[in-house]
Amino acid sequence: TFTLNILVSVINILLITNIVYKLTKSLSASLLSGIIFHFSTNALVYGYTLTQHPLSILVTLLSVLNI
């Protein structure tokens, strides 16, 4: 159950990387954005606790990706 947050956080990093790559066509900028997103949110700190933040970000990122 707690590994769900870790899995969703990794998926969020990949989605951020994908969105930024589609906007900029720069692989380095997209990878850097994914890393910055991971270290600037509470996903790294609360990775082993069950919080709703990663799941809400996942839904938001999926909706942005589909627009």
mmCIF file of N, CA and C in Angstrom:
data_model
loop_
_atom_site.group_PDB
_atom_site.id
_atom_site.type_symbol
_atom_site.label_atom_id
_atom_site.label_comp_id
_atom_site.label_asym_id
_atom_site.label_seq_id
_atom_site.Cartn_x
_atom_site.Cartn_y
_atom_site.Cartn_z
ATOM 1 N N THR A 1 0.823 -1.203 0.000
ATOM 2 C CA THR A 1 0.000 0.000 0.000
ATOM 3 C C THR A 1 0.861 1.259 0.000
ATOM 4 N N PHE A 2 1.952 1.236 0.789
ATOM 5 C CA PHE A 2 2.790 2.421 0.825
ATOM 6 C C PHE A 2 3.676 2.532 -0.405
ATOM 7 N N THR A 3 3.910 1.423 -1.076
ATOM 8 C CA THR A 3 4.690 1.497 -2.310
ATOM 9 C C THR A 3 3.885 2.117 -3.445
ATOM 10 N N LEU A 4 2.589 2.258 -3.255
ATOM 11 C CA LEU A 4 1.762 2.914 -4.259
ATOM 12 C C LEU A 4 2.201 4.362 -4.444
ATOM 13 N N ASN A 5 2.514 5.062 -3.351
ATOM 14 C CA ASN A 5 2.965 6.448 -3.472
ATOM 15 C C ASN A 5 4.290 6.539 -4.208
ATOM 16 N N ILE A 6 5.181 5.605 -3.967
ATOM 17 C CA ILE A 6 6.467 5.623 -4.663
ATOM 18 C C ILE A 6 6.261 5.372 -6.154
ATOM 19 N N LEU A 7 5.417 4.420 -6.477
ATOM 20 C CA LEU A 7 5.135 4.114 -7.876
ATOM 21 C C LEU A 7 4.463 5.298 -8.576
ATOM 22 N N VAL A 8 3.489 5.904 -7.919
ATOM 23 C CA VAL A 8 2.789 7.049 -8.499
ATOM 24 C C VAL A 8 3.736 8.244 -8.633
ATOM 25 N N SER A 9 4.655 8.413 -7.705
ATOM 26 C CA SER A 9 5.618 9.506 -7.797
ATOM 27 C C SER A 9 6.546 9.327 -8.998
ATOM 28 N N VAL A 10 6.956 8.109 -9.252
ATOM 29 C CA VAL A 10 7.790 7.846 -10.429
ATOM 30 C C VAL A 10 7.002 8.100 -11.709
ATOM 31 N N ILE A 11 5.743 7.704 -11.729
ATOM 32 C CA ILE A 11 4.890 7.973 -12.885
ATOM 33 C C ILE A 11 4.719 9.481 -13.073
ATOM 34 N N ASN A 12 4.587 10.226 -11.974
ATOM 35 C CA ASN A 12 4.471 11.677 -12.065
ATOM 36 C C ASN A 12 5.723 12.305 -12.661
ATOM 37 N N ILE A 13 6.885 11.796 -12.272
ATOM 38 C CA ILE A 13 8.129 12.311 -12.841
ATOM 39 C C ILE A 13 8.173 12.064 -14.345
ATOM 40 N N LEU A 14 7.759 10.883 -14.757
ATOM 41 C CA LEU A 14 7.749 10.572 -16.187
ATOM 42 C C LEU A 14 6.741 11.436 -16.941
ATOM 43 N N LEU A 15 5.597 11.707 -16.336
ATOM 44 C CA LEU A 15 4.604 12.560 -16.981
ATOM 45 C C LEU A 15 5.092 14.002 -17.101
ATOM 46 N N ILE A 16 5.729 14.516 -16.046
ATOM 47 C CA ILE A 16 6.296 15.866 -16.109
ATOM 48 C C ILE A 16 7.349 15.933 -17.212
ATOM 49 N N THR A 17 8.194 14.909 -17.271
ATOM 50 C CA THR A 17 9.225 14.868 -18.309
ATOM 51 C C THR A 17 8.595 14.840 -19.699
ATOM 52 N N ASN A 18 7.543 14.077 -19.857
ATOM 53 C CA ASN A 18 6.861 13.986 -21.147
ATOM 54 C C ASN A 18 6.199 15.306 -21.535
ATOM 55 N N ILE A 19 5.545 15.958 -20.603
ATOM 56 C CA ILE A 19 4.866 17.226 -20.889
ATOM 57 C C ILE A 19 5.875 18.304 -21.266
ATOM 58 N N VAL A 20 6.954 18.404 -20.505
ATOM 59 C CA VAL A 20 7.967 19.428 -20.801
ATOM 60 C C VAL A 20 8.669 19.127 -22.121
ATOM 61 N N TYR A 21 8.892 17.860 -22.422
ATOM 62 C CA TYR A 21 9.506 17.520 -23.708
ATOM 63 C C TYR A 21 8.600 17.896 -24.872
ATOM 64 N N LYS A 22 7.298 17.692 -24.710
ATOM 65 C CA LYS A 22 6.366 18.085 -25.779
ATOM 66 C C LYS A 22 6.335 19.594 -25.974
ATOM 67 N N LEU A 23 6.552 20.347 -24.892
ATOM 68 C CA LEU A 23 6.526 21.800 -25.000
ATOM 69 C C LEU A 23 7.833 22.379 -25.529
ATOM 70 N N THR A 24 8.963 21.805 -25.135
ATOM 71 C CA THR A 24 10.259 22.411 -25.459
ATOM 72 C C THR A 24 11.090 21.623 -26.460
ATOM 73 N N LYS A 25 10.810 20.351 -26.647
ATOM 74 C CA LYS A 25 11.611 19.441 -27.480
ATOM 75 C C LYS A 25 13.058 19.367 -27.019
ATOM 76 N N SER A 26 13.278 19.585 -25.727
ATOM 77 C CA SER A 26 14.611 19.511 -25.142
ATOM 78 C C SER A 26 14.623 18.406 -24.091
ATOM 79 N N LEU A 27 15.444 17.397 -24.325
ATOM 80 C CA LEU A 27 15.510 16.278 -23.395
ATOM 81 C C LEU A 27 16.129 16.691 -22.065
ATOM 82 N N SER A 28 17.147 17.522 -22.103
ATOM 83 C CA SER A 28 17.794 17.932 -20.857
ATOM 84 C C SER A 28 16.860 18.787 -20.003
ATOM 85 N N ALA A 29 16.109 19.679 -20.632
ATOM 86 C CA ALA A 29 15.160 20.504 -19.879
ATOM 87 C C ALA A 29 14.037 19.660 -19.298
ATOM 88 N N SER A 30 13.601 18.659 -20.028
ATOM 89 C CA SER A 30 12.510 17.828 -19.530
ATOM 90 C C SER A 30 12.968 16.943 -18.375
ATOM 91 N N LEU A 31 14.172 16.381 -18.474
ATOM 92 C CA LEU A 31 14.686 15.566 -17.369
ATOM 93 C C LEU A 31 14.945 16.412 -16.135
ATOM 94 N N LEU A 32 15.478 17.604 -16.330
ATOM 95 C CA LEU A 32 15.723 18.498 -15.206
ATOM 96 C C LEU A 32 14.412 18.918 -14.542
ATOM 97 N N SER A 33 13.380 19.137 -15.327
ATOM 98 C CA SER A 33 12.074 19.497 -14.766
ATOM 99 C C SER A 33 11.487 18.366 -13.935
ATOM 100 N N GLY A 34 11.638 17.139 -14.403
ATOM 101 C CA GLY A 34 11.162 15.995 -13.626
ATOM 102 C C GLY A 34 11.892 15.858 -12.303
ATOM 103 N N ILE A 35 13.209 16.071 -12.327
ATOM 104 C CA ILE A 35 13.993 15.978 -11.090
ATOM 105 C C ILE A 35 13.642 17.109 -10.136
ATOM 106 N N ILE A 36 13.507 18.317 -10.666
ATOM 107 C CA ILE A 36 13.135 19.463 -9.820
ATOM 108 C C ILE A 36 11.756 19.250 -9.222
ATOM 109 N N PHE A 37 10.829 18.732 -10.004
ATOM 110 C CA PHE A 37 9.489 18.466 -9.483
ATOM 111 C C PHE A 37 9.540 17.460 -8.340
ATOM 112 N N HIS A 38 10.353 16.436 -8.487
ATOM 113 C CA HIS A 38 10.427 15.397 -7.457
ATOM 114 C C HIS A 38 11.010 15.935 -6.151
ATOM 115 N N PHE A 39 12.024 16.777 -6.259
ATOM 116 C CA PHE A 39 12.661 17.278 -5.045
ATOM 117 C C PHE A 39 11.950 18.495 -4.454
ATOM 118 N N SER A 40 11.084 19.152 -5.219
ATOM 119 C CA SER A 40 10.412 20.344 -4.684
ATOM 120 C C SER A 40 9.038 20.034 -4.094
ATOM 121 N N THR A 41 8.477 18.873 -4.366
ATOM 122 C CA THR A 41 7.196 18.514 -3.758
ATOM 123 C C THR A 41 7.446 17.625 -2.545
ATOM 124 N N ASN A 42 6.391 17.275 -1.878
ATOM 125 C CA ASN A 42 6.539 16.419 -0.699
ATOM 126 C C ASN A 42 6.569 14.936 -1.055
ATOM 127 N N ALA A 43 6.680 14.598 -2.313
ATOM 128 C CA ALA A 43 6.687 13.190 -2.726
ATOM 129 C C ALA A 43 7.910 12.456 -2.212
ATOM 130 N N LEU A 44 9.041 13.128 -2.154
ATOM 131 C CA LEU A 44 10.252 12.475 -1.657
ATOM 132 C C LEU A 44 10.219 12.324 -0.144
ATOM 133 N N VAL A 45 9.754 13.333 0.539
ATOM 134 C CA VAL A 45 9.751 13.319 2.006
ATOM 135 C C VAL A 45 8.727 12.338 2.556
ATOM 136 N N TYR A 46 7.526 12.360 1.987
ATOM 137 C CA TYR A 46 6.451 11.506 2.478
ATOM 138 C C TYR A 46 6.244 10.286 1.583
ATOM 139 N N GLY A 47 7.302 9.771 1.011
ATOM 140 C CA GLY A 47 7.196 8.632 0.104
ATOM 141 C C GLY A 47 6.759 7.355 0.775
ATOM 142 N N TYR A 48 7.039 7.233 2.069
ATOM 143 C CA TYR A 48 6.693 5.996 2.777
ATOM 144 C C TYR A 48 5.433 6.123 3.623
ATOM 145 N N THR A 49 4.712 7.218 3.470
ATOM 146 C CA THR A 49 3.435 7.372 4.158
ATOM 147 C C THR A 49 2.334 7.448 3.111
ATOM 148 N N LEU A 50 1.140 7.154 3.524
ATOM 149 C CA LEU A 50 0.017 7.133 2.601
ATOM 150 C C LEU A 50 -0.635 8.517 2.578
ATOM 151 N N THR A 51 -0.320 9.303 1.560
ATOM 152 C CA THR A 51 -0.932 10.622 1.386
ATOM 153 C C THR A 51 -1.627 10.671 0.040
ATOM 154 N N GLN A 52 -2.477 11.652 -0.141
ATOM 155 C CA GLN A 52 -3.221 11.738 -1.392
ATOM 156 C C GLN A 52 -2.552 12.651 -2.407
ATOM 157 N N HIS A 53 -1.477 13.329 -2.036
ATOM 158 C CA HIS A 53 -0.842 14.271 -2.940
ATOM 159 C C HIS A 53 -0.374 13.641 -4.255
ATOM 160 N N PRO A 54 0.343 12.536 -4.251
ATOM 161 C CA PRO A 54 0.784 11.965 -5.534
ATOM 162 C C PRO A 54 -0.362 11.547 -6.447
ATOM 163 N N LEU A 55 -1.430 11.049 -5.875
ATOM 164 C CA LEU A 55 -2.563 10.634 -6.716
ATOM 165 C C LEU A 55 -3.295 11.834 -7.317
ATOM 166 N N SER A 56 -3.429 12.913 -6.558
ATOM 167 C CA SER A 56 -4.091 14.102 -7.108
ATOM 168 C C SER A 56 -3.236 14.752 -8.183
ATOM 169 N N ILE A 57 -1.921 14.737 -7.999
ATOM 170 C CA ILE A 57 -1.029 15.262 -9.032
ATOM 171 C C ILE A 57 -1.075 14.383 -10.281
ATOM 172 N N LEU A 58 -1.185 13.077 -10.092
ATOM 173 C CA LEU A 58 -1.283 12.159 -11.229
ATOM 174 C C LEU A 58 -2.512 12.461 -12.073
ATOM 175 N N VAL A 59 -3.644 12.661 -11.442
ATOM 176 C CA VAL A 59 -4.871 12.975 -12.170
ATOM 177 C C VAL A 59 -4.746 14.319 -12.882
ATOM 178 N N THR A 60 -4.147 15.296 -12.208
ATOM 179 C CA THR A 60 -3.959 16.616 -12.830
ATOM 180 C C THR A 60 -3.022 16.525 -14.033
ATOM 181 N N LEU A 61 -1.931 15.805 -13.907
ATOM 182 C CA LEU A 61 -0.987 15.680 -15.011
ATOM 183 C C LEU A 61 -1.591 14.923 -16.185
ATOM 184 N N LEU A 62 -2.372 13.900 -15.910
ATOM 185 C CA LEU A 62 -3.027 13.176 -16.992
ATOM 186 C C LEU A 62 -4.036 14.058 -17.719
ATOM 187 N N SER A 63 -4.718 14.923 -16.994
ATOM 188 C CA SER A 63 -5.655 15.820 -17.659
ATOM 189 C C SER A 63 -4.931 16.877 -18.481
ATOM 190 N N VAL A 64 -3.791 17.357 -18.002
ATOM 191 C CA VAL A 64 -3.005 18.327 -18.775
ATOM 192 C C VAL A 64 -2.426 17.660 -20.012
ATOM 193 N N LEU A 65 -1.998 16.448 -19.896
ATOM 194 C CA LEU A 65 -1.414 15.729 -21.027
ATOM 195 C C LEU A 65 -2.441 15.464 -22.110
ATOM 196 N N ASN A 66 -3.694 15.287 -21.743
ATOM 197 C CA ASN A 66 -4.734 14.980 -22.724
ATOM 198 C C ASN A 66 -5.364 16.202 -23.365
ATOM 199 N N ILE A 67 -5.033 17.382 -22.876
ATOM 200 C CA ILE A 67 -5.645 18.603 -23.457
ATOM 201 C C ILE A 67 -4.967 18.967 -24.751
#
